[in-house]
Amino acid sequence: MPADELDGPPVAVLPSVEPGDELELFFDRYNESYDETPQSPIQVTAVAVETRELTAETDLLPGSLRSITLTVPEDDETASTYWIEHRTEYEDEEERQSVSALLYENEMFSAMTTTGEVGHIDRVVVHREAE
């Protein structure tokens, strides 16, 4: 595997994703109620990465939440935005990491949006521009 490529489960790969990275997302489960189920793998680009600190006052456990905004494939006519979240939580001396399903938002009108999940991702391949 080239040095500018990462391949593995989302919990291991997503902490290294940066804006501009090209990603291939492999589904292991689709959300059956999602109308435009794209073919696996889907190819997307990381548009933005935002990290927010979680505190015991605002969340169940302290830690961090890393949200990665992604482009939407052209053949998906339902979603306006895709994103996936990587969460790290600390309890006592233990660290736990988890990843959300591939989430979507659809802005039908400025006052009316729909959100939900496209499906569960079990493998991510990241392609980076060689520097």
Coordinates of C-alpha atoms in Angstrom, one line a residue:
M1 CA 0.0 0.0 0.0
P2 CA 1.5 3.4 -0.9
A3 CA 2.5 5.8 1.9
D4 CA -0.2 8.3 0.7
E5 CA -3.0 5.7 1.2
L6 CA -4.8 4.5 4.3
D7 CA -7.0 1.5 4.4
G8 CA -8.9 0.0 7.3
P9 CA -11.9 0.2 9.7
P10 CA -13.4 3.7 10.1
V11 CA -12.4 3.9 13.8
A12 CA -8.7 3.5 12.8
V13 CA -8.7 5.6 9.6
L14 CA -11.0 8.6 10.3
P15 CA -8.8 10.3 12.9
S16 CA -6.2 10.9 10.1
V17 CA -8.6 12.3 7.4
E18 CA -8.0 15.9 6.4
P19 CA -9.9 18.2 4.0
G20 CA -9.1 17.4 0.4
D21 CA -8.6 13.7 1.0
E22 CA -10.4 11.3 -1.4
L23 CA -12.2 8.5 0.3
E24 CA -13.8 5.2 -0.7
L25 CA -16.5 4.1 1.7
F26 CA -17.5 0.5 1.8
F27 CA -20.9 -0.3 3.3
D28 CA -21.6 -3.4 5.3
R29 CA -25.3 -2.4 5.9
Y30 CA -27.5 0.0 4.1
N31 CA -30.4 1.9 5.7
E32 CA -33.3 0.2 3.8
S33 CA -35.5 3.3 4.2
Y34 CA -32.9 5.5 2.4
D35 CA -34.2 5.9 -1.2
E36 CA -31.0 6.6 -3.1
T37 CA -28.8 3.7 -1.8
P38 CA -25.5 4.3 -3.6
Q39 CA -23.4 1.4 -4.8
S40 CA -20.6 0.3 -2.5
P41 CA -17.9 1.6 -2.5
I42 CA -18.9 5.2 -2.9
Q43 CA -16.2 7.8 -3.7
V44 CA -16.4 11.1 -1.8
T45 CA -14.1 14.0 -0.9
A46 CA -13.5 15.3 2.7
V47 CA -14.6 19.0 2.5
A48 CA -14.2 20.0 6.2
V49 CA -13.1 18.5 9.5
E50 CA -14.4 19.9 12.7
T51 CA -13.3 18.7 16.2
R52 CA -15.3 19.6 19.3
E53 CA -14.3 18.8 22.8
L54 CA -16.9 16.9 24.9
T55 CA -17.2 17.7 28.6
A56 CA -19.1 16.0 31.4
E57 CA -21.3 19.0 31.6
T58 CA -22.5 18.8 28.0
D59 CA -22.2 15.1 27.2
L60 CA -22.4 11.8 29.0
L61 CA -18.6 11.3 28.9
P62 CA -15.7 13.7 28.3
G63 CA -13.7 13.3 25.1
S64 CA -13.9 14.6 21.6
L65 CA -16.1 14.5 18.6
R66 CA -14.6 14.7 15.1
S67 CA -17.1 15.5 12.4
I68 CA -16.0 15.0 8.7
T69 CA -18.2 16.7 6.1
L70 CA -18.1 14.8 2.7
T71 CA -19.2 15.5 -0.8
V72 CA -22.3 13.6 -2.1
P73 CA -22.0 11.3 -5.1
E74 CA -23.7 12.6 -8.3
D75 CA -26.0 9.6 -8.4
D76 CA -27.5 10.4 -5.0
E77 CA -30.4 12.7 -5.6
T78 CA -31.7 12.7 -2.0
A79 CA -28.8 14.2 0.1
S80 CA -27.3 17.7 0.1
T81 CA -24.5 16.8 2.5
Y82 CA -22.9 13.6 3.8
W83 CA -20.9 13.4 7.1
I84 CA -19.5 10.8 9.4
E85 CA -18.5 11.3 13.1
H86 CA -15.6 9.8 15.1
R87 CA -16.1 9.9 18.8
T88 CA -13.4 9.4 21.5
E89 CA -14.7 9.1 25.1
Y90 CA -12.8 8.7 28.4
E91 CA -14.2 6.9 31.4
D92 CA -11.9 6.4 34.4
E93 CA -8.6 5.2 32.8
E94 CA -10.4 3.7 29.7
E95 CA -10.6 5.2 26.2
R96 CA -13.4 4.2 23.9
Q97 CA -13.7 5.1 20.2
S98 CA -16.7 4.8 18.0
V99 CA -17.9 5.9 14.6
S100 CA -21.4 6.9 13.4
A101 CA -23.0 5.5 10.3
L102 CA -22.7 7.6 7.1
L103 CA -25.1 10.5 7.9
Y104 CA -26.9 12.8 5.5
E105 CA -28.8 16.0 5.4
N106 CA -31.2 17.1 2.7
E107 CA -32.2 20.8 2.5
M108 CA -35.5 20.8 0.6
F109 CA -36.2 24.4 1.6
S110 CA -34.2 26.7 3.8
A111 CA -36.7 26.2 6.6
M112 CA -37.1 22.5 6.2
T113 CA -34.3 19.9 6.4
T114 CA -34.3 16.1 6.7
T115 CA -31.4 14.2 8.4
G116 CA -30.8 10.5 8.8
E117 CA -28.4 7.8 7.9
V118 CA -27.4 6.3 4.6
G119 CA -25.9 3.2 6.0
H120 CA -23.1 1.7 8.2
I121 CA -19.5 1.8 6.8
D122 CA -17.1 -1.0 7.7
R123 CA -14.0 0.0 5.7
V124 CA -12.5 3.2 4.5
V125 CA -9.7 3.8 1.9
V126 CA -8.1 7.2 1.9
H127 CA -6.2 8.5 -1.1
R128 CA -4.0 11.5 -0.5
E129 CA -2.2 13.8 -2.9
A130 CA 1.6 12.9 -2.7
E131 CA 3.5 15.9 -1.2

